[in-house]
XYZ file of C-alpha atoms in Angstrom:
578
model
C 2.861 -32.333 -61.886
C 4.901 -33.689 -65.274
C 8.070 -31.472 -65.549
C 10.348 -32.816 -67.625
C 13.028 -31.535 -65.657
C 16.639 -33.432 -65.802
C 19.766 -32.514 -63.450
C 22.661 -32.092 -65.702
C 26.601 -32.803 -64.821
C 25.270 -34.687 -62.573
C 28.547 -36.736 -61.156
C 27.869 -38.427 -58.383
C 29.446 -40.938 -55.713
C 26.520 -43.778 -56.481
C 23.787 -43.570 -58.844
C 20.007 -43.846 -57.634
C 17.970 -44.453 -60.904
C 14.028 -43.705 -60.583
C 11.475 -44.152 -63.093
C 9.626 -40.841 -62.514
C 9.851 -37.637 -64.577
C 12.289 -35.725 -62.403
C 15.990 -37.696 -62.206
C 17.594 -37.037 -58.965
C 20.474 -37.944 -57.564
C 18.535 -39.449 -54.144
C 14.782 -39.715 -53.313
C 13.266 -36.165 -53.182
C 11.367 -34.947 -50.020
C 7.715 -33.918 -51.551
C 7.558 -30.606 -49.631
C 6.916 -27.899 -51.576
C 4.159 -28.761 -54.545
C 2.404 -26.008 -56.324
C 4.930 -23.240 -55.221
C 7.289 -21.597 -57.628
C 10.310 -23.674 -57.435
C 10.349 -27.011 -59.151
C 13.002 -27.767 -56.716
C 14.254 -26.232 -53.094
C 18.106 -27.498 -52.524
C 19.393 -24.576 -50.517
C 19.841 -27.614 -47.792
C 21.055 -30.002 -49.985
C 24.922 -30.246 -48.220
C 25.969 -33.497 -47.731
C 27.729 -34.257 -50.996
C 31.228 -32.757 -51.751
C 31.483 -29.431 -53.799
C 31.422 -31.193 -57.367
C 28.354 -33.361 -56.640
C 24.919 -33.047 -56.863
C 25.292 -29.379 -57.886
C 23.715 -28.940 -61.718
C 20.685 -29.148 -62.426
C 18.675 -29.338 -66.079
C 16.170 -26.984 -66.218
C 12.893 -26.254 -67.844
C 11.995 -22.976 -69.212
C 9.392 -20.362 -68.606
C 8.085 -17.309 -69.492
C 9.253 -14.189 -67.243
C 7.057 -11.546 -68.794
C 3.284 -12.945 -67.012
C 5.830 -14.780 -64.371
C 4.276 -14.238 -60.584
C 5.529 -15.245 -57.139
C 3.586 -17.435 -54.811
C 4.010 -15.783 -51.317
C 1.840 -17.655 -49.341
C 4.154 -20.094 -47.770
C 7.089 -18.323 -47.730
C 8.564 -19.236 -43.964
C 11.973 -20.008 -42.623
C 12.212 -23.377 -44.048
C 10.346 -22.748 -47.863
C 11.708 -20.041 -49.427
C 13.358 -18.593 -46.369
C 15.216 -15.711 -48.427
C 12.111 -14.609 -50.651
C 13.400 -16.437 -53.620
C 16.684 -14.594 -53.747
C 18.852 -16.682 -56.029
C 16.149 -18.520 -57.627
C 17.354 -19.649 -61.111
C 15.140 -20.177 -64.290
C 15.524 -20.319 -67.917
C 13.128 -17.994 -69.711
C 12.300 -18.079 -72.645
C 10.320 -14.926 -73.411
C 10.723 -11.403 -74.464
C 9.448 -8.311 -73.351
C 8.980 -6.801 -69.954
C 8.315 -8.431 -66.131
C 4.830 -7.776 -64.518
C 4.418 -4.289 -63.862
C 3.680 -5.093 -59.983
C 6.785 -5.459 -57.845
C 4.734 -7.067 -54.998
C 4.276 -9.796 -57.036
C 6.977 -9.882 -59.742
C 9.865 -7.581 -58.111
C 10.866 -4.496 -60.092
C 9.786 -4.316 -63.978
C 12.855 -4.746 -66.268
C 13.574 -6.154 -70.018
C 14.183 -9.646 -70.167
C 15.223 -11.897 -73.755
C 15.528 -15.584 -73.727
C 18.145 -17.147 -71.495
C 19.153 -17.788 -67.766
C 17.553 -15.457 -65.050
C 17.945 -15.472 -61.311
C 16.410 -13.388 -59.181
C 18.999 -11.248 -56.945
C 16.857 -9.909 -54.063
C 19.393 -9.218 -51.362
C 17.117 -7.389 -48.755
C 14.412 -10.164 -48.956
C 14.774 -11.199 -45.555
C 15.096 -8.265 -44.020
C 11.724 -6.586 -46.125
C 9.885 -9.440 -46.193
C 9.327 -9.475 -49.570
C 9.679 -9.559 -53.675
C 9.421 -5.933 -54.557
C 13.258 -4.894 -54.004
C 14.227 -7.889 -56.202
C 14.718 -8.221 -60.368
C 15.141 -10.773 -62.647
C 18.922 -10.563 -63.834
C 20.607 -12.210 -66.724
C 23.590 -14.408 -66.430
C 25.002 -14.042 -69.459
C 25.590 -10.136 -70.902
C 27.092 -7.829 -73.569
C 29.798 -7.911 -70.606
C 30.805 -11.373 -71.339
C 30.046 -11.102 -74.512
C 30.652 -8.682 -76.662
C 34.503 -7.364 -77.934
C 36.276 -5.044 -75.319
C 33.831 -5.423 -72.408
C 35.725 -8.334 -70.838
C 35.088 -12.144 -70.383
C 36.251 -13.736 -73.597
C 39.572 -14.339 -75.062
C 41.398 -10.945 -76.674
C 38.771 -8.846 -75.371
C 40.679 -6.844 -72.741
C 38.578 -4.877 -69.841
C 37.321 -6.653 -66.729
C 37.290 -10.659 -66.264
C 33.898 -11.959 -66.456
C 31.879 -11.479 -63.124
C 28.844 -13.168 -61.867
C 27.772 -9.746 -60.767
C 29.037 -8.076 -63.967
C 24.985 -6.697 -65.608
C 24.624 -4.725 -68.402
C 20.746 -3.458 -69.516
C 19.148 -1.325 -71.888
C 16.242 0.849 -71.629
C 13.977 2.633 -74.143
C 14.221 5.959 -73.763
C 11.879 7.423 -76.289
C 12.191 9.730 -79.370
C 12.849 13.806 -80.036
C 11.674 15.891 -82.575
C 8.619 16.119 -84.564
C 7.720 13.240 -87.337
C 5.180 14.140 -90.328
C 4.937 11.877 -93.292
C 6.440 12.870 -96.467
C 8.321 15.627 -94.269
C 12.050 14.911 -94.307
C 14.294 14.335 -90.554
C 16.454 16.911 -89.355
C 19.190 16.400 -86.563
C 16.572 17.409 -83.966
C 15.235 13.642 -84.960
C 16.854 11.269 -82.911
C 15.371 7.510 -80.922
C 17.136 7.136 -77.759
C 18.037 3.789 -75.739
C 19.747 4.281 -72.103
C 22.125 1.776 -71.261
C 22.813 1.311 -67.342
C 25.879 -0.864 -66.124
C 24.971 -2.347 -62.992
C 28.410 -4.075 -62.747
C 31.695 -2.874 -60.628
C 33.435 -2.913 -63.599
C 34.342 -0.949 -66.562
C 32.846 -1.385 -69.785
C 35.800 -0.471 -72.375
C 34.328 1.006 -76.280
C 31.620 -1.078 -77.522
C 30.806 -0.412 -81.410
C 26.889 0.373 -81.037
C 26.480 2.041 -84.375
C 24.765 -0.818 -85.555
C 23.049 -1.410 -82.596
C 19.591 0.394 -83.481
C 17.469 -0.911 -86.754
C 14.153 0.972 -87.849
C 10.941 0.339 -89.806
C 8.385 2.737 -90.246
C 5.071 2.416 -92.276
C 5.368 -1.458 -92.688
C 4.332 -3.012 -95.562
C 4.320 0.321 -97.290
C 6.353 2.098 -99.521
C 7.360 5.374 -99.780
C 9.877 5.765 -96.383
C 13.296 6.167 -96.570
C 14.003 6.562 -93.069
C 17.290 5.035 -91.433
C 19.820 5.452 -88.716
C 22.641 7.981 -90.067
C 26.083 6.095 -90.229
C 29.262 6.509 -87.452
C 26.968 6.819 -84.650
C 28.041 5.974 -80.912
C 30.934 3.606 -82.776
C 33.136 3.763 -79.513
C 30.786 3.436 -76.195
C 32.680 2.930 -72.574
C 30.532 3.026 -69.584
C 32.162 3.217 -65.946
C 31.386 0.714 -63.062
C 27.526 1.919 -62.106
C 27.149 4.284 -64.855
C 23.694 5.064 -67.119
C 23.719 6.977 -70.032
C 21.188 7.649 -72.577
C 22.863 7.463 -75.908
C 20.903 9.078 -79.223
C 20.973 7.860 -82.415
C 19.601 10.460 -85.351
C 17.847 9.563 -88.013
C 18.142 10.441 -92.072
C 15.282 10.310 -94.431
C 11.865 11.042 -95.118
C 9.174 8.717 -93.143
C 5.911 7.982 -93.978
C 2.836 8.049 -91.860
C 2.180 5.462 -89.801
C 4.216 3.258 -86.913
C 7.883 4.170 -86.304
C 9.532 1.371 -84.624
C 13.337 1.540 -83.114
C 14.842 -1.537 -81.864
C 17.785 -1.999 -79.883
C 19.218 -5.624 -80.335
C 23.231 -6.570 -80.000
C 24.687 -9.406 -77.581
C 21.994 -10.304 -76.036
C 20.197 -6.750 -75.406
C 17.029 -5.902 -76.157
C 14.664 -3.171 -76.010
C 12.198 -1.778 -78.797
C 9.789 1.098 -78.863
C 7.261 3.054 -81.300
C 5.679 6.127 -82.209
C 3.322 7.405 -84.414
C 4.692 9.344 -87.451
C 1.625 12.265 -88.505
C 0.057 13.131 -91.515
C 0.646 16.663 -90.325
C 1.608 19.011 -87.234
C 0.529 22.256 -86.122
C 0.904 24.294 -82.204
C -2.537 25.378 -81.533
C -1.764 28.259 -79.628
C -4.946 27.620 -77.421
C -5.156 24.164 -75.799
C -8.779 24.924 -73.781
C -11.016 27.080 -76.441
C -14.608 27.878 -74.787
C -17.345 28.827 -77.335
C -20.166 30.265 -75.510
C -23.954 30.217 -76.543
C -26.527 33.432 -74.483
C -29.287 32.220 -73.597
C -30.655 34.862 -70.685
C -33.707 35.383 -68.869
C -33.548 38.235 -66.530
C -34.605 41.683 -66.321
C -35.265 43.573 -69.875
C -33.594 40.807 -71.698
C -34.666 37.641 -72.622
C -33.063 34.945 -74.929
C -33.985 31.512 -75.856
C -29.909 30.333 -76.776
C -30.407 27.201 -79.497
C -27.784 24.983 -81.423
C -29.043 23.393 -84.218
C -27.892 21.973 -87.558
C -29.493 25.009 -89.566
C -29.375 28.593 -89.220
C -28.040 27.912 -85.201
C -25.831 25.682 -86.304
C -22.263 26.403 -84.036
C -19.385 27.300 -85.941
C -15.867 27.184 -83.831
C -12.760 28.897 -85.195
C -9.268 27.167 -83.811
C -6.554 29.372 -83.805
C -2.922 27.864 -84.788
C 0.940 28.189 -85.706
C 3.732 26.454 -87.472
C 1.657 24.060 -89.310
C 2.821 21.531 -92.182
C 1.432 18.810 -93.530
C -2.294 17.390 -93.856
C -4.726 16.181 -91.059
C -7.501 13.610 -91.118
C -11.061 14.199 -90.327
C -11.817 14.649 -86.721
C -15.047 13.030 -84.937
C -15.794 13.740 -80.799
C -19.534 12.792 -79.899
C -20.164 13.528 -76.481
C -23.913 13.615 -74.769
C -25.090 17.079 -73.443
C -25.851 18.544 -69.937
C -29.251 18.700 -69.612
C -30.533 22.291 -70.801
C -33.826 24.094 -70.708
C -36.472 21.997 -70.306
C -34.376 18.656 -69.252
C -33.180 18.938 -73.073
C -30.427 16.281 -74.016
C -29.035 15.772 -77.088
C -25.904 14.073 -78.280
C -23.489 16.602 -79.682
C -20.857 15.614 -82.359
C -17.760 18.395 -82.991
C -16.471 17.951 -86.546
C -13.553 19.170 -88.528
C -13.003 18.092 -92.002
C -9.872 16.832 -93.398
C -7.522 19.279 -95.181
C -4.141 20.578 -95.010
C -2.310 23.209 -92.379
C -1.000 26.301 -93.800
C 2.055 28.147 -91.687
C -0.496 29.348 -89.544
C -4.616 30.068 -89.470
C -7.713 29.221 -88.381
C -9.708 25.500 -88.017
C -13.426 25.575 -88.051
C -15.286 23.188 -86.131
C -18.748 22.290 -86.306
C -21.103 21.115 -83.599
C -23.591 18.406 -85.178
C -26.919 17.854 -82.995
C -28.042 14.495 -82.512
C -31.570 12.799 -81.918
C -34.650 15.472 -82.807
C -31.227 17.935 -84.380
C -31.989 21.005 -81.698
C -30.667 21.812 -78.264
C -32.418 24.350 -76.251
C -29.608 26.011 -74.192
C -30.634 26.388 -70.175
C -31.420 30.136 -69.672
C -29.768 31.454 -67.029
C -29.367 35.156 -65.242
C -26.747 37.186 -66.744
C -23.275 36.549 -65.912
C -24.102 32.671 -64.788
C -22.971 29.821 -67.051
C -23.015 25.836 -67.165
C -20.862 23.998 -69.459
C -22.973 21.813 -72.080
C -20.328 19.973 -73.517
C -16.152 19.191 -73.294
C -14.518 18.042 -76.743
C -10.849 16.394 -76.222
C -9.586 16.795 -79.909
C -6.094 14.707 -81.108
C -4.822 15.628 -84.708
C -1.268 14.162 -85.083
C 1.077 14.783 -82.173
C -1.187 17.665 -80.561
C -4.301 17.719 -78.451
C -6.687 20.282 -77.050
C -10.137 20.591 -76.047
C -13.173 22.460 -77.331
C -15.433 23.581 -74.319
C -18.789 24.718 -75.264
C -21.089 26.591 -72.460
C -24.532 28.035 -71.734
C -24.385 31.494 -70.959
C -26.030 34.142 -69.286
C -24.250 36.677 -71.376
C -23.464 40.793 -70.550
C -26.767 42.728 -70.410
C -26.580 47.076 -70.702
C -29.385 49.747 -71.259
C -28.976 52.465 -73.703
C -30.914 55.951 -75.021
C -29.948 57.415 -77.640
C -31.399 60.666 -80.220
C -31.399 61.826 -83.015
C -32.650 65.240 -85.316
C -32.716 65.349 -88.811
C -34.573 68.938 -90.820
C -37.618 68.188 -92.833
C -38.978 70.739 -95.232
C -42.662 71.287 -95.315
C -43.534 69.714 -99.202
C -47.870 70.405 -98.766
C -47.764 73.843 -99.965
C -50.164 75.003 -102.665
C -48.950 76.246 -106.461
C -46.602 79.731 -105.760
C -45.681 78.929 -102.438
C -42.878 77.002 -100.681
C -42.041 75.122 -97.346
C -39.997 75.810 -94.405
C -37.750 73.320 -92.830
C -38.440 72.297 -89.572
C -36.103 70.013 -86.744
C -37.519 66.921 -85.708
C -35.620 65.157 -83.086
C -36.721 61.750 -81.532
C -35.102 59.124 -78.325
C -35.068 55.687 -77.808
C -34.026 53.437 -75.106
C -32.809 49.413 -75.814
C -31.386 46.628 -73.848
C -28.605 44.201 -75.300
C -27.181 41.117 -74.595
C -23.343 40.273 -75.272
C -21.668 37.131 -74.922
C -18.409 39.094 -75.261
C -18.054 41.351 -72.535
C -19.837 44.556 -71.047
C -18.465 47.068 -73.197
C -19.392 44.976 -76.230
C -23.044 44.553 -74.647
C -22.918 48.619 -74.263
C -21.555 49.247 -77.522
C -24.629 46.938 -79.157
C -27.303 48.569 -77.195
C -26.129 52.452 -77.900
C -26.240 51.152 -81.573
C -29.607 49.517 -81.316
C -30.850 52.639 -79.397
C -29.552 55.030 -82.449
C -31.397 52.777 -84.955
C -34.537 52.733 -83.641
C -34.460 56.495 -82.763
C -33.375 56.849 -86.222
C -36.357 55.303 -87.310
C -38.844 56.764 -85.119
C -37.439 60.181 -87.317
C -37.772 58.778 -90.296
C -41.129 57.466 -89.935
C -42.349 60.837 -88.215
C -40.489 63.536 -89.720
C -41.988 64.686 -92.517
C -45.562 64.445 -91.429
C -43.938 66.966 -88.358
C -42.922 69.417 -90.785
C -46.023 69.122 -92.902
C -47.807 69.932 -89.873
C -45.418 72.633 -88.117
C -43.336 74.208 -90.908
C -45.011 77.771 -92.808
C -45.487 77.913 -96.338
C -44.106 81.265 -98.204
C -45.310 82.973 -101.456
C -42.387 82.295 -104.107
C -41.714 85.564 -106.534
C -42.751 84.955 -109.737
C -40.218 86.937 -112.467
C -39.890 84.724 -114.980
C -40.468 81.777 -112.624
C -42.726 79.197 -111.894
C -44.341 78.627 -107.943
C -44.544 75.451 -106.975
C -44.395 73.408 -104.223
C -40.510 73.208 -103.967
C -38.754 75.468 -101.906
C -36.361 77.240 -104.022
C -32.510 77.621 -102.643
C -31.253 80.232 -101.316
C -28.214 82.274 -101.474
C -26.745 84.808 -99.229
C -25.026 88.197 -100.555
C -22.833 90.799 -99.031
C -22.354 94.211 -101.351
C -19.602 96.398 -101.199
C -19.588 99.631 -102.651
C -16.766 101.476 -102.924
C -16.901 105.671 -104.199
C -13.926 107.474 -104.945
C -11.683 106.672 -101.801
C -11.724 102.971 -102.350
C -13.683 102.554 -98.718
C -16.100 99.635 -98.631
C -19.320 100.245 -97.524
C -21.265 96.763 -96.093
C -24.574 97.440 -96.905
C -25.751 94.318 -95.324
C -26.551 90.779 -96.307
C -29.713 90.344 -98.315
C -31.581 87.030 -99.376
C -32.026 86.186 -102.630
C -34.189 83.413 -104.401
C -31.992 82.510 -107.568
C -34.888 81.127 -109.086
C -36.780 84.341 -108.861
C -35.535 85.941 -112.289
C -34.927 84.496 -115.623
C -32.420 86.887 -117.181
C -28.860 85.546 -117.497
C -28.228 85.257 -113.958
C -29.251 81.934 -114.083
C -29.562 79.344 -111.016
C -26.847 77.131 -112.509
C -24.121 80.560 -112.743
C -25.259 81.974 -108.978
C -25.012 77.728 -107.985
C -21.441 77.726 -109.664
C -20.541 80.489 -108.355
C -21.685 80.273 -104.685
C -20.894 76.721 -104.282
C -16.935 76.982 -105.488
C -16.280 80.613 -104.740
C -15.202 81.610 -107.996
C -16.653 80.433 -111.605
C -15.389 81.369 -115.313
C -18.395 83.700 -115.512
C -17.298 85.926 -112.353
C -17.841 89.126 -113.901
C -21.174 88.492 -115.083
C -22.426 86.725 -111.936
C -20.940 90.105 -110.167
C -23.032 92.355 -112.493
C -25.983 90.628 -113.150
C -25.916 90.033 -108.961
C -25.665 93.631 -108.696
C -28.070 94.253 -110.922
C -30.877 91.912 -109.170
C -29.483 93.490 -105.954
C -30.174 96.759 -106.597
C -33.621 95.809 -107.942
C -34.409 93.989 -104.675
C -33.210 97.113 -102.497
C -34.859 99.920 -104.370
C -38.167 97.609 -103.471
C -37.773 98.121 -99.998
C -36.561 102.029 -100.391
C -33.023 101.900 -100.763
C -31.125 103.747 -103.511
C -28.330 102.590 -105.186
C -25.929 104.123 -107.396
C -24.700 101.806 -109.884
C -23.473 102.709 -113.407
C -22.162 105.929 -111.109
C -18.989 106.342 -112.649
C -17.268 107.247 -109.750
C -18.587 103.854 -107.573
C -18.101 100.445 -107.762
C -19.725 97.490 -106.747
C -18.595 94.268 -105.718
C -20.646 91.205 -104.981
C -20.110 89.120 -102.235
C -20.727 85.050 -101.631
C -21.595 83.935 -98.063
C -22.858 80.899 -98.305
C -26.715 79.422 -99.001
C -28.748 76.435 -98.542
């Protein structure tokens, strides 16, 4: 084993030079080769207190350092390396396993030992750390241990660490800091004694986006400028940044006397809360009584579209890619799935659409299933910027309901020869259909009362008028100054009054009248005005010429009627038509 190891201060009573690598001050027992220690002195007594006592060391690297347990035993290594002194000269963090390194904590270049008190009594490494011997508490101004500095007297046992402690707020590129963005360090003093205003404002450094422009991020000035810190006191101190970052790493280090901790982050291209962090998009595919559908993703007209609901967004985001293989679905098919968003920007709040891409032959033949059953095809994790949720997407059975539904609609007989018209005639028809939802059961009853409607709609449309051609009468139109025809003329209902001498109206009864039945200047389009709106400009004459066609239609049937009587009146009333 060549360690160039020397002793140092070595003042001795007599001087035994070797030519070997490692200078002692006597011949070495060779005990202990291949174990941690270079060199095991904890029985080394027999000089007085200023001999034999320094030693030169060599360094090593604490962060990938391990203990060698195996021969641990009252006379190697009897208090489980408590005490054990090294020079290290790495940076970082111990081994994360304290069975083998003792508990995890920062370390920088310089002199180590390992202070495990209760090694004996556990039996082992994992109560122990790695502590420095020289600190900020010997260092640095006001904490003690140098000349002027006032607080405590230096102390073997006097330990001061720092911790990252990771950062608050949100961070989007080209998106400027508020005070809710701060990087925090905790500083623990492990000492008994006080540590009295350290100036830590320039304690923390940043870069963010390295080796490109376009960040000004920094530390804001007058920060933690006065720090004191109590005999086994932590506290996690904040420092709040200024500036606009860029995307890309965000790196905070902590670096003064001798501490030294560092940490990152990733600063976005944009932010948004999606206000659902499990979305499920389900695809029926049934087969059970009265329904049956065959559910299919494809990249054409079944291609799966995915709306992702979110709030408080600023800031762009970058494409998003998540391939993951299928469940196996009807038939044994499997298919690699891809969910895809494209790149764009967040607006305060909306909607992203996803895509589902289908790999190998491009078609995936959902399981069926009964309804109300479902298997999940595929799970999407999704990460844009600082947030994460996942996109579910399932096979499903689906709602199922049975409707009936009618419907009647009046058809006028149009088969009637020249001079004669049609009668209208109801036709009414049901229909009964089954739908499938993947909603819920009132959306699955709801689809089939409207399917049901439609088709009973149709079964009247298609049948009606061949029903009324068959089962409504045809009527002998009059002909005065009219044409017949095969068109049913409208008709108009009429209520006279007559009034004689005492101004009492007499109802003579309603009487039917077929406006295109005349051709004097009661014409359809004056009795239509008329009728239709209540009142036309042409009242009067409508009222006469009425009368007059009136009169003509009762003395037909027998009646007499005494208009032009100059002590009667007559008054024509509309009451309704079709």
């Amino acid at each position: 084993m060549k360690l160039k190891v020397y002793f140092f201060s070595l003042i001795v009573l007599g001087i035994l030079s070797l030519q070997a690598q490692i200078k002692v001050i006597q011949k070495p027992e060779e005990s202990i080769w291949g174990e941690n220690p270079f060199l095991d002195a904890s029985g080394y007594t027999d000089f007085e207190n200023n001999v034999g006592k320094g030693i030169y060391f060599p360094e090593t690297d604490l962060t990938t350092w391990e203990f060698k347990l195996d021969n641990v035993n009252p006379g190697n290594f009897s208090t489980y390396f408590n005490g054990l002194l090294v020079f290290n000269k790495g940076t970082g963090q111990t081994i994360s396993d304290p069975q083998k390194g003792g508990k995890q904590v920062n370390v920088v270049p310089g002199f180590y030992y390992f202070y495990n008190p209760k090694g004996v009594q556990n039996q082992s490494v994992a109560e122990g750390s790695w502590l420095p011997i020289s600190t900020v508490a010997n260092a640095a101004p006001g904490t003690g241990g140098n000349p002027g500095g006032g607080g405590a007297p230096s102390n073997p046992d006097a330990r001061l660490t720092v911790e990252s402690a990771g950062f608050d707020g949100v961070y989007v590129g080209g998106e400027a800091t508020t005070s809710s963005n701060k990087v925090k360090f905790k500083l623990v003093n492990k000492s008994l004694f006080r540590i009295n205003q350290v100036d830590l404002s320039k304690a923390v450094t940043v870069s963010n986006a390295k080796n490109s422009g376009g960040s000004t991020l920094g530390i804001a000035k007058g920060q933690n400028t006065s720090v004191s810190l109590n005999g086994g006191e932590e506290r996690t101190l904040s420092w709040t940044f200024v500036g606009t970052p860029k995307a890309g790493e965000l790196k905070a280090v902590f670096d003064i006397a001798g501490l030294h901790a560092e940490q990152s982050m990733t600063v976005v291209k944009g932010t948004a809360t999606f206000t659902n962090p499990s979305i499920t998009a389900n695809v029926v595919s049934i087969n059970s009584a009265g329904a049956s559908v065959q559910g299919v993703i494809d990249n054409n007209s079944h291609r799966l579209a995915i709306e992702i609901p979110y709030t408080n967004g600023k800031g762009a985001y970058d494409a998003v890619s998540v391939t993951k293989a299928s469940a196996k679905g009807q038939g044994g098919d499997i298919n690699d799935l891809t969910l895809k968003i494209a790149e764009g920007s967040f607006s305060g709040s909306g909607n992203l659409t996803a895509s589902i891409e289908v790999g190998g032959d491009g078609v995936y033949q959902v399981k069926q299933m009964p309804a109300g059953q479902s298997y999940t095809i595929a799970t999407f994790p999704v990460s844009m910027g600082s947030s994460t949720f996942t996109v579910e997407v399932k096979g499903f059975g689906g709602y199922t309901s049975t409707q009936t539904q009618s419907f009647n609609k009046n058809f006028t007989r149009n088969n009637c020869s020249s001079g004669y018209y049609g009668t209208s005639v109801n036709y009414k028809k049901e229909a009964t259909a089954t739908a499938v939802s993947g909603i819920s059961q009132a959306d699955a009853e709801k689809k089939a009362r409207e399917k049901a409607l439609a088709e009973a709609k149709k079964l009247v449309s298609d049948g009606g008028q061949n029903h009324a051609n068959q089962n409504g009468q045809c009527k002998k139109s009059s002909s005065s100054g009219g044409g017949g025809g095969t068109q049913p003329p409208r008709r108009f209902y009429y209520t006279i009054g007559v009034t004689c001498h005492a101004n009492v109206v007499a109802q003579d009864g309603a009487w039917t009248m077929l406006h295109d039945s005349y051709s004097s200047s009661y014409s359809s389009s004056s009795a239509d005005t008329f009728l239709q709106e209540g009142y036309s400009s042409n009242r009067a004459d409508a009222l006469r010429d009425g009368a007059r066609r009136m009169r003509r239609e009762y003395e037909r049937e027998g009646y007499r009627f005494a208009y032009g009587d100059p002590n009667c009146s007559v008054t024509l009333y509309p009451s309704g038509g079709y």
